[in-house]
Coordinates of C-alpha atoms in Angstrom, one line a residue:
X663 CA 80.2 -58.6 -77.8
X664 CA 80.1 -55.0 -78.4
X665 CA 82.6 -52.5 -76.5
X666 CA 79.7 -51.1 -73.6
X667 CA 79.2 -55.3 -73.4
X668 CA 82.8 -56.0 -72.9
X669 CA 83.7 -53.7 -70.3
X670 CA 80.5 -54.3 -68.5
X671 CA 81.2 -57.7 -68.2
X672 CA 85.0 -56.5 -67.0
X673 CA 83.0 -54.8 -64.5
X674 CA 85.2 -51.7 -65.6
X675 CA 81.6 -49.8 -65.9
X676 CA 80.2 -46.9 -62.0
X677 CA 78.9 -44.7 -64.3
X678 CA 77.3 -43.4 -67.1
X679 CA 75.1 -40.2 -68.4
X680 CA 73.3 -41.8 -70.7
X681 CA 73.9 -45.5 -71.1
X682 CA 71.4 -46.0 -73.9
X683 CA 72.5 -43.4 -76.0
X684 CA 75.8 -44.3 -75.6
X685 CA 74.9 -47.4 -77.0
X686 CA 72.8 -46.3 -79.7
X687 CA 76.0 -44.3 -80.7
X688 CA 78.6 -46.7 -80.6
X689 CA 76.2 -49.2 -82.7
X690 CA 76.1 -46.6 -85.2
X691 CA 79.9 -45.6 -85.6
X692 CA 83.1 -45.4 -84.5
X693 CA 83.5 -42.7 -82.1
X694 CA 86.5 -40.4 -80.6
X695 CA 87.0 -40.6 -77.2
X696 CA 89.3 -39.0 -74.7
X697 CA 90.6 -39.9 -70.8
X698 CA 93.3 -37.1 -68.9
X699 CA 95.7 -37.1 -66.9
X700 CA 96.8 -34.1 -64.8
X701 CA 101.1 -34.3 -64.6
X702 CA 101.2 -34.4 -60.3
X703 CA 104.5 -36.5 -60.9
X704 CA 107.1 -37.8 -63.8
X705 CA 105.0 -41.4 -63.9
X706 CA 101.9 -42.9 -64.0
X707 CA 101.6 -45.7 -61.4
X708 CA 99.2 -48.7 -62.0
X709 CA 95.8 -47.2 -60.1
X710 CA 96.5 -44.6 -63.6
X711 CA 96.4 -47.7 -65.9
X712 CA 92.6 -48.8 -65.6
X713 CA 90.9 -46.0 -67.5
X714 CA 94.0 -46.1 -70.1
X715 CA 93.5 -49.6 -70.8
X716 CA 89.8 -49.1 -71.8
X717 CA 91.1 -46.2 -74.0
X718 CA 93.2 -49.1 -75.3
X719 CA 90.1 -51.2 -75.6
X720 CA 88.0 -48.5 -77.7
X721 CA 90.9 -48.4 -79.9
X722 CA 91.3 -52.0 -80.7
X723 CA 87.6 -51.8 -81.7
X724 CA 87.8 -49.1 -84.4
X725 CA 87.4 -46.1 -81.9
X726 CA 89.8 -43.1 -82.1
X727 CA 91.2 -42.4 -78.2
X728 CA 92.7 -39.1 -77.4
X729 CA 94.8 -39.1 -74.5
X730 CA 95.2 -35.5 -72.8
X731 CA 98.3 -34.5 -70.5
X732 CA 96.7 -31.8 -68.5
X733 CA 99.5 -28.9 -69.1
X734 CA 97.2 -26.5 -67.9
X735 CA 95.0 -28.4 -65.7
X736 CA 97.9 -29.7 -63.8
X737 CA 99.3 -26.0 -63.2
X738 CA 96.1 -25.2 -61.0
X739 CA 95.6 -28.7 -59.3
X740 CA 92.3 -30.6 -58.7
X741 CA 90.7 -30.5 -56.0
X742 CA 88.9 -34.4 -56.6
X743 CA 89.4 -36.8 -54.0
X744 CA 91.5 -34.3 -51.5
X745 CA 90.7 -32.7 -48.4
X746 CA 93.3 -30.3 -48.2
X747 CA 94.6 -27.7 -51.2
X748 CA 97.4 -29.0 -53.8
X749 CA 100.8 -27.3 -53.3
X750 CA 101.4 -25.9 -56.7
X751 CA 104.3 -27.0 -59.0
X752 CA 106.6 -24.6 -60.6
X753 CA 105.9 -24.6 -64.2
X754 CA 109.2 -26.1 -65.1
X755 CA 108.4 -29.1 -63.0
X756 CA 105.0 -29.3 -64.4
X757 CA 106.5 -29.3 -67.9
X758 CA 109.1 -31.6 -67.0
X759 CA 106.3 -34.0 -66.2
X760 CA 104.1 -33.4 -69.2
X761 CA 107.4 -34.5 -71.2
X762 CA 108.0 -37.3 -69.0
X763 CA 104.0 -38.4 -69.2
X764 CA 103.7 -37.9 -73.0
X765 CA 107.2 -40.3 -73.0
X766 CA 105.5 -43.1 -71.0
X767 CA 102.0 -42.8 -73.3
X768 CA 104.1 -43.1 -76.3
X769 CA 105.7 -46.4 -74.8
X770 CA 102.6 -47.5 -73.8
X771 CA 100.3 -46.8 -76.8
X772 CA 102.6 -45.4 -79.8
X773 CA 101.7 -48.9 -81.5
X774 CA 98.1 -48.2 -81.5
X775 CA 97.9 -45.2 -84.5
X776 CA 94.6 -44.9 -83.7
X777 CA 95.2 -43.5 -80.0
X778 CA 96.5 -39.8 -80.1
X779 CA 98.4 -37.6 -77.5
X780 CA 97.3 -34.1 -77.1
X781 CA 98.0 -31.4 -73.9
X782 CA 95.0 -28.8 -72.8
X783 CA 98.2 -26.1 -72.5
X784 CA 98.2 -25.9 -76.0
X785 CA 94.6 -24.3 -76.0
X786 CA 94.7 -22.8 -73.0
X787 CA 97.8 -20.6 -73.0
X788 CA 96.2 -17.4 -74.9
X789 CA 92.8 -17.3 -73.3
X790 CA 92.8 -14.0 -71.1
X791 CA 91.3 -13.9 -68.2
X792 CA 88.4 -12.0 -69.6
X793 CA 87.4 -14.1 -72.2
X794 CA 87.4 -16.7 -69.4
X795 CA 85.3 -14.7 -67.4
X796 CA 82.7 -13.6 -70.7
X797 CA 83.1 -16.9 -73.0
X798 CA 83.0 -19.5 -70.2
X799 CA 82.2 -18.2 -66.5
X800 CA 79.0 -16.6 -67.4
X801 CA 77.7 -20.2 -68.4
X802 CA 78.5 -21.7 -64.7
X803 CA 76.6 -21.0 -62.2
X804 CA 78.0 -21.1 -59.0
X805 CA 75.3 -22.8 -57.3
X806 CA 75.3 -25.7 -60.0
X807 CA 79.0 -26.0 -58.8
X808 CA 78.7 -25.8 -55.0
X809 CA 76.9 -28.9 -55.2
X810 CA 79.1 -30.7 -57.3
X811 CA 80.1 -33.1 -54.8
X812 CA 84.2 -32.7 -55.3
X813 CA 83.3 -29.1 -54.2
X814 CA 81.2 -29.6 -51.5
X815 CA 83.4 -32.2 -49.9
X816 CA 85.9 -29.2 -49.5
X817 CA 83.7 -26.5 -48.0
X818 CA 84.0 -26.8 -44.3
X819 CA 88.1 -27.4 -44.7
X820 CA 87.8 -24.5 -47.6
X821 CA 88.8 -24.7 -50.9
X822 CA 90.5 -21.8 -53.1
X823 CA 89.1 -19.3 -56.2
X824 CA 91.9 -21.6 -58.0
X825 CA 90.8 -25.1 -57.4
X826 CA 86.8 -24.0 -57.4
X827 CA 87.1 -23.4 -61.1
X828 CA 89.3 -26.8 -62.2
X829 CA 85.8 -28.2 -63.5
X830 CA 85.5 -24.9 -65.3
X831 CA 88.7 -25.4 -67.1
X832 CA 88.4 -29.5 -67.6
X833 CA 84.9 -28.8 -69.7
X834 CA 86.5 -26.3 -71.4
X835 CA 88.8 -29.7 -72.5
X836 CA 85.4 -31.7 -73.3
X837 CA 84.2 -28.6 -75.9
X838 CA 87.2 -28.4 -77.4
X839 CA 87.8 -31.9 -78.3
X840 CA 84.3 -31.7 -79.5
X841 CA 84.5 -29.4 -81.2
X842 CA 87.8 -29.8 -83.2
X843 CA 87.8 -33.8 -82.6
X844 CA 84.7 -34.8 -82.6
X845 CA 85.1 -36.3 -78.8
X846 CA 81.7 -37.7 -77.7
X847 CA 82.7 -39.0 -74.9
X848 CA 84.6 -38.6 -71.7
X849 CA 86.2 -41.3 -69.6
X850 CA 87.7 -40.8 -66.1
X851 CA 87.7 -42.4 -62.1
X852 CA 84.8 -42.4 -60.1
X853 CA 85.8 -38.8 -58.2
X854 CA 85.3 -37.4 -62.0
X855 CA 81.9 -37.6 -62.2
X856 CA 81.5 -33.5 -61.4
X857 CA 84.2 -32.3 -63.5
X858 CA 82.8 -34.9 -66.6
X859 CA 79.1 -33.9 -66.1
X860 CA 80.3 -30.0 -66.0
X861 CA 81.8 -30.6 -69.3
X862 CA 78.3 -31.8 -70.7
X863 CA 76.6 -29.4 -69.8
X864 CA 79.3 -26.7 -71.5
X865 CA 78.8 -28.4 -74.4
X866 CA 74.8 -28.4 -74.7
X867 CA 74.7 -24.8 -73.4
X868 CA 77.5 -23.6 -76.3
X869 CA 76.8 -26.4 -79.4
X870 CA 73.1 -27.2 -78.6
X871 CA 71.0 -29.2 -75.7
X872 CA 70.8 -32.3 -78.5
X873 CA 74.8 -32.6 -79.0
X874 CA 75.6 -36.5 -78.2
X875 CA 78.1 -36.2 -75.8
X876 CA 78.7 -38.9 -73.1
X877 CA 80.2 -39.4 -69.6
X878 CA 81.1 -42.9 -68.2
X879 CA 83.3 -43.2 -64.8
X880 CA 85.1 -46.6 -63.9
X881 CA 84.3 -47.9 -60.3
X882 CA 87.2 -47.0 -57.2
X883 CA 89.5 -50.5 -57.5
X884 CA 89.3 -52.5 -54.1
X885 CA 91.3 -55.4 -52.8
X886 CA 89.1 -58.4 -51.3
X887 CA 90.5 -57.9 -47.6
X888 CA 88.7 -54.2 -48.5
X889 CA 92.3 -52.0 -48.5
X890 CA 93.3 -50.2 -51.4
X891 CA 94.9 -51.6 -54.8
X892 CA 98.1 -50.3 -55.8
X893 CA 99.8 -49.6 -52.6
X894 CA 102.4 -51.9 -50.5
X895 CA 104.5 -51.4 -47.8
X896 CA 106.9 -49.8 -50.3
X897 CA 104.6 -47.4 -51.3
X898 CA 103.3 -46.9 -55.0
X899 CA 103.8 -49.4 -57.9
X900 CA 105.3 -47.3 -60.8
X901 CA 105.1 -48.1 -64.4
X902 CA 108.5 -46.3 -64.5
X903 CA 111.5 -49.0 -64.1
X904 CA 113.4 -46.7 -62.3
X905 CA 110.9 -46.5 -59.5
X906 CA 109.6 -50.0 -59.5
X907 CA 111.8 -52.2 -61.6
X908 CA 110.3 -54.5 -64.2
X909 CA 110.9 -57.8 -61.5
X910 CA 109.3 -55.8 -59.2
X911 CA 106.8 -55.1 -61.1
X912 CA 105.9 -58.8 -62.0
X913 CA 106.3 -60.3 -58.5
X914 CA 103.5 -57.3 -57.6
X915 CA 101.0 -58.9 -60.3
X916 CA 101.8 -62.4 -59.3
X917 CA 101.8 -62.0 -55.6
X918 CA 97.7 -61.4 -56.1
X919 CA 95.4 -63.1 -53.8
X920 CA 93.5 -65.6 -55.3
X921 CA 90.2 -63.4 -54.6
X922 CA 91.6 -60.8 -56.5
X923 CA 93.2 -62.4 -59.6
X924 CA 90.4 -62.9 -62.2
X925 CA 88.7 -59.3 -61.3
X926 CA 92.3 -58.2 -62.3
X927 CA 92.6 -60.4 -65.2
X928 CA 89.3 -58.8 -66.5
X929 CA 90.5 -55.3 -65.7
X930 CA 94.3 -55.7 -66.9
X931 CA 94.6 -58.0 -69.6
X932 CA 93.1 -58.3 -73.3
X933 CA 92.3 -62.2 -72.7
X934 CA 89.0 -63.0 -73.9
X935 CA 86.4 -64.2 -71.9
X936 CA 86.8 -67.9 -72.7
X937 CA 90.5 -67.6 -71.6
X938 CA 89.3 -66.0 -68.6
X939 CA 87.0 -67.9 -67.5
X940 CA 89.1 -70.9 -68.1
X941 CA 91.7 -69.7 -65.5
X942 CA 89.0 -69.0 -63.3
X943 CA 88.0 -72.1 -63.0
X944 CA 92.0 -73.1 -62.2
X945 CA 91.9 -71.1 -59.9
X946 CA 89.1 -72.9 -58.1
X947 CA 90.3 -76.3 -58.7
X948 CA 94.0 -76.0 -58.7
X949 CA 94.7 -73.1 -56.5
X950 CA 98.6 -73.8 -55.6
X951 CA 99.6 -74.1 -58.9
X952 CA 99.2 -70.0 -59.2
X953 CA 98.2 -70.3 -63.1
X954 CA 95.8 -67.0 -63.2
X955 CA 98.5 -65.1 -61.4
X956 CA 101.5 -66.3 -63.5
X957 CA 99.2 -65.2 -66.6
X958 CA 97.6 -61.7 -65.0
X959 CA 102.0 -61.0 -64.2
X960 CA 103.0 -61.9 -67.8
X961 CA 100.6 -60.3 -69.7
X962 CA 100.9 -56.7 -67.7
X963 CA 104.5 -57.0 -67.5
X964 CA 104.8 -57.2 -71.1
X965 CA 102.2 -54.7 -71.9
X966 CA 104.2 -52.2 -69.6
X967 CA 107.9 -53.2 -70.6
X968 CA 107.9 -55.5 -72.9
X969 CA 108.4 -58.9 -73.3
X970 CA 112.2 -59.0 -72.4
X971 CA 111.4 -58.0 -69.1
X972 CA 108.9 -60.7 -68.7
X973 CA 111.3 -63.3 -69.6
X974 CA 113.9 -61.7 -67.0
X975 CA 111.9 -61.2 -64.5
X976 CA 110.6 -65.2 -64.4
X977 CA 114.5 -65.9 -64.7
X978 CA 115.7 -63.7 -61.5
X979 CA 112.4 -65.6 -59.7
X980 CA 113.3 -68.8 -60.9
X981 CA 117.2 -67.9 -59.7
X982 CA 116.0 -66.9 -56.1
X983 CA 113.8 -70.2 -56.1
X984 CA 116.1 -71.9 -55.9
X985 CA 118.6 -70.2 -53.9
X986 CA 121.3 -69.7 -56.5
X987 CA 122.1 -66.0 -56.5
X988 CA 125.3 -66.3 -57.8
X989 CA 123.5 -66.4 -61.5
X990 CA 122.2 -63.2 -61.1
X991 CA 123.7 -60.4 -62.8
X992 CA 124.7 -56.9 -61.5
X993 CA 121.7 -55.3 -62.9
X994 CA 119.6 -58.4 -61.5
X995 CA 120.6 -58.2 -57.9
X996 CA 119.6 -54.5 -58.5
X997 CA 115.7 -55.6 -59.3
X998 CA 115.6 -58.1 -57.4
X999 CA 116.6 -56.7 -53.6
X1000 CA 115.8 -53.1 -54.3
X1001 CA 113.0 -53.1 -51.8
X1002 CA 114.9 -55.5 -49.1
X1003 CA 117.0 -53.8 -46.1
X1004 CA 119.8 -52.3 -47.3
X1005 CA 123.3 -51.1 -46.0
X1006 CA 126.7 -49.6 -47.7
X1007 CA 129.7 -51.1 -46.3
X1008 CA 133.7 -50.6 -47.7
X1009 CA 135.4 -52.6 -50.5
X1010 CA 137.8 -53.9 -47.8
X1011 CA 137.5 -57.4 -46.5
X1012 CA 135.6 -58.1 -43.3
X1013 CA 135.1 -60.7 -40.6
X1014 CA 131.6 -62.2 -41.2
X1015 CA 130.2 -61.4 -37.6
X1016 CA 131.6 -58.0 -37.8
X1017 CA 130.0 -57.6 -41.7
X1018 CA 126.5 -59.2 -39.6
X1019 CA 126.6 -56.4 -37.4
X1020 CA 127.4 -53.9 -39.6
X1021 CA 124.3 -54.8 -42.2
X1022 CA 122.3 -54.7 -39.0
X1023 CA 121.1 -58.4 -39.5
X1024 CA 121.9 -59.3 -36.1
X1025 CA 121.8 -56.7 -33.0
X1026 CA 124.5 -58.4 -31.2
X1027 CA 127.9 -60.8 -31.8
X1028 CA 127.0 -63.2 -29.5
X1029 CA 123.4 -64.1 -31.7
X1030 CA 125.5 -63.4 -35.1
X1031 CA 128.0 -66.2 -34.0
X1032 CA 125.0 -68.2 -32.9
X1033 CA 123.5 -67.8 -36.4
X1034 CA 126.8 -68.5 -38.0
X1035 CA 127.4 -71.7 -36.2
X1036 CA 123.5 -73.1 -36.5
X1037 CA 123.9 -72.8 -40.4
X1038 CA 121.7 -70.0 -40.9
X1039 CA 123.7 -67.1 -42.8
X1040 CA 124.7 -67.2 -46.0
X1041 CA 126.3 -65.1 -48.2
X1042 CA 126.0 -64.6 -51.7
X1043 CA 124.6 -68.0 -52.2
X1044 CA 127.6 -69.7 -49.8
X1045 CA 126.7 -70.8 -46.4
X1046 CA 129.0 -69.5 -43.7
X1047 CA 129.6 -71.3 -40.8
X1048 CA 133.1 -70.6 -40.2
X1049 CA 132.8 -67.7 -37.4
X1050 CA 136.3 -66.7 -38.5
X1051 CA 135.3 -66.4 -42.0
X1052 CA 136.3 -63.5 -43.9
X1053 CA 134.0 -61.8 -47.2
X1054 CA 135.5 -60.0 -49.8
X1055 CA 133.2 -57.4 -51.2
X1056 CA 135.0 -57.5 -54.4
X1057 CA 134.2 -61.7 -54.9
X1058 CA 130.8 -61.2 -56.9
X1059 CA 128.4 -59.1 -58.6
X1060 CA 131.7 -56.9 -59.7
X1061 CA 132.2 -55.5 -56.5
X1062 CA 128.9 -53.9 -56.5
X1063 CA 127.1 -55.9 -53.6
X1064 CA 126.6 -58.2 -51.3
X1065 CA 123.9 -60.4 -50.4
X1066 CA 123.3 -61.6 -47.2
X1067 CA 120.2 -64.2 -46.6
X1068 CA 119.2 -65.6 -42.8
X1069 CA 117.5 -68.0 -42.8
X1070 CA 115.5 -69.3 -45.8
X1071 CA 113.8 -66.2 -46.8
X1072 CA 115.1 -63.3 -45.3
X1073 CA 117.5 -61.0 -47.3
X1074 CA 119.7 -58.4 -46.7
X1075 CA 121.8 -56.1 -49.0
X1076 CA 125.2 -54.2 -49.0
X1077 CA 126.0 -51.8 -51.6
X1078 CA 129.8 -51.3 -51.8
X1079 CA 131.1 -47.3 -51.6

C-alpha cells in the first residue's frame, strides 16, 4: 500500500488538487513535502498533531518533510477559521514561540533525519514592501481573493489590509520551498484549502503553468456524539507536560468512546492495518475490556513523551485503581489531581471537619460530620471516621499536599503554603 493508499484508508484524506497526479508523482519518486504552523502560542495541542503525523508518515516512506514555523506568518495572523481579527503578538512573544515550537518539533521528530525544520522569517525579513507590491501583488488579483472562501467568510464582520494578504505571504512559502527545496506538495487542515490553492497558482504563474505542485487538506476531526475533538471541560489537551501532564495526557487517549477509538487509532498511531483491524474487532466483541483504547493511549503517549511516561502513567492509574494513593509520589499526585478541585490550606494541623470546610468539600459541618461518621471521607488513602480527628499536612507527599476523596470517586486537593 502506497502512501495516497495508506492515508486514504486512514481516512486522513478532504482534499486534493490533483489526486491523480499526485499519484503519478509519488509512484515515480520520492518527493519533499512541507505542513506549517503559525506560533499563536508556546505549544502545539493535539488538534495540531494530525497533519504532523502524516508529515511523519511521508517520511517513513522515503519522502523528505519540511516542517515550517511561520515567524512571519504568525506576526500578521490568519484570518482561517475566525470571525473576528487576531490581536497581534509583540514580536518577542512571537519569537519566544517559534523557539518554543521548533523545541517541541525537535522532540517530536529530531529522530526522523529525513524531516527538516525551517521558519518563513528567514526569507521574509528583507523583502521591502515594494518588491512585495511589484514581485508578488501584481500576480494576485483581488477578485481571485475575495472569493477565496476564508476571505469571504470575513466580509460582512470586515477583515483588515493585514490579514487580506496572509494567503499572499503563505504562497510566497509554497514558491520558495519549490524553488530552493523542491517542495511539490503542500499539506494543511481543511480551512487551508485557499491559502494552499493560492500558493499553486503563484507557482504556475512565476515557474510555469506545468510545474507539479500539489495541495491535499485533511478532513475537520469530529467526535461521534458530533462535538469537537480535542477539547474537555479543562480546556485544550497540550502536548506540553507542563500544561497537560503526561498522565493526563494518557487518561485523555484512553477515556475514548468506543465509537471513536479505531478512527483514532487510524489517525494517531503507526499500527498497520492488520493490527488495527484486529482491535477493531475487540472492540466489537469484547468491549469492557478497553483493549483499542489501552493501545490508541500507549502508543500516543509514547510517541509524544516517551515511553517512561507511558509506563508511569499506567502506574499512577493502576495506584488510583485501587485506592492506594499513599504510593504515589510527590510529582505523581501532581499529574494525577492537577485538573480536580483544588484548595491551599496552612502546614498547621487541623480538625478534619474544619479541613472539609475549608477544601470546600462539604458546604456545612453538620453534612461534613454526617460524611465523617457514614465512612465516606478519606484522606490520603486513610478513612476518617473519627469526627475529632486531626490531619497533619506534613504526614505525606513531603508536606506538599493533601488528598481528600468522598466517596468512591470524587477527589479533592490541598496544596500546602
Amino acid at each position: 500500500m502506497n502512501i495516497i493508499d495508506d492515508l486514504k484508508w486512514r481516512g486522513a484524506i478532504n482534499q486534493q488538487t490533483d489526486a491523480e497526479g499526485l499519484a503519478d508523482v509519488i509512484n515515480d519518486h520520492k518527493i519533499a513535502l512541507y505542513c506549517g504552523i503559525d506560533p499563536t502560542g508556546d505549544s502545539m495541542h493535539i488538534g495540531h498533531l494530525i497533519p504532523f503525523m502524516i508529515m511523519e508518515r511521508f517520511a517513513r516512506a522515503g519522502n523528505h518533510p519540511y516542517i515550517l514555523i511561520g515567524g512571519a506568518t504568525g506576526s500578521i495572523g490568519d484570518p482561517s477559521g475566525r470571525k473576528t481579527e487576531r490581536q497581534l503578538q509583540t514580536m518577542d512573544q512571537v519569537n519566544h514561540n517559534v523557539q518554543s515550537l521548533t523545541k517541541q518539533m525537535k522532540q517530536l521528530f529530531g529522530s526522523n533525519s529525513n524531516i527538516n525544520i525551517v521558519n518563513n522569517y528567514d526569507w521574509t525579513k528583507d523583502l521591502s514592501l515594494l518588491d512585495f507590491l511589484r514581485d508578488y501583488g501584481k500576480l494576485f488579483n483581488v477578485n481571485t481573493m475575495l472569493n477565496k472562501e476564508v476571505v469571504a467568510s470575513r466580509l460582512d464582520q470586515g477583515i483588515s489590509f493585514t490579514e487580506f494578504t496572509y494567503q499572499i505571504l503563505q504562497s510566497i512559502d509554497f514558491l520558495y520551498l519549490h524553488d530552493h527545496y523542491d517542495a511539490q506538495l503542500q499539506i494543511g487542515g481543511a480551512d487551508q484549502w485557499g491559502n494552499i490553492t493560492a500558493g499553486i497558482d503563484l507557482i504556475h504563474k512565476i515557474d510555469g503553468p506545468d510545474t507539479k505542485v500539489f495541495g491535499l487538506t485533511i478532513p475537520l476531526m469530529v467526535k461521534a456524539d458530533g462535538t469537537k475533538f480535542g477539547k474537555t471541560a479543562g480546556g485544550a489537551i497540550w502536548l506540553n507536560s507542563e500544561k497537560t501532564s503526561p498522565y493526563e495526557f494518557y487518561q485523555f487517549w484512553y477515556n475514548q468512546d468506543d465509537r471513536d477509538v479505531i478512527k483514532y487509532l487510524k489517525y494517531f498511531t503507526f499500527l498497520d492495518k492488520n493490527q488495527i483491524n484486529e482491535l477493531a474487532e475487540k472492540v466489537k466483541t469484547e468491549p469492557w475490556k478497553r483493549e483499542a483504547q489501552k493501545v490508541l493511549a500507549e502508543q500516543v503517549t509514547e510517541f509524544v513523551h516517551g515511553k517512561a511516561a507511558v509506563e508511569n502513567a499506567e502506574r499512577i492509574s493502576k495506584i488510583l485503581f485501587q485506592g492506594d494513593v499513599q504510593k504515589l509520589t510527590t510529582e505523581e499526585v501532581a499529574q494525577a489531581f492537577n485538573n480536580v478541585p483544588t484548595s491551599e490550606i496552612s502546614n498547621q494541623p487541623v480538625n478534619i471537619i474544619d479541613l472539609i470546610i475549608e477544601m470546600g468539600i462539604d458546604k456545612s459541618k453538620r453534612q461534613a460530620r454526617e460524611d465523617v461518621q457514614n465512612g465516606a471521607i478519606t484522606v490520603n488513602g486513610n478513612k476518617i471516621e473519627d469526627v475529632k480527628a486531626e490531619i497533619n499536612p506534613a504526614d505525606y507527599f513531603d508536606g506538599h499536599y493533601v488528598i481528600v476523596r468522598r466517596g468512591k470517586k470524587k477527589h479533592f486537593l490541598a496544596k500546602i503554603k
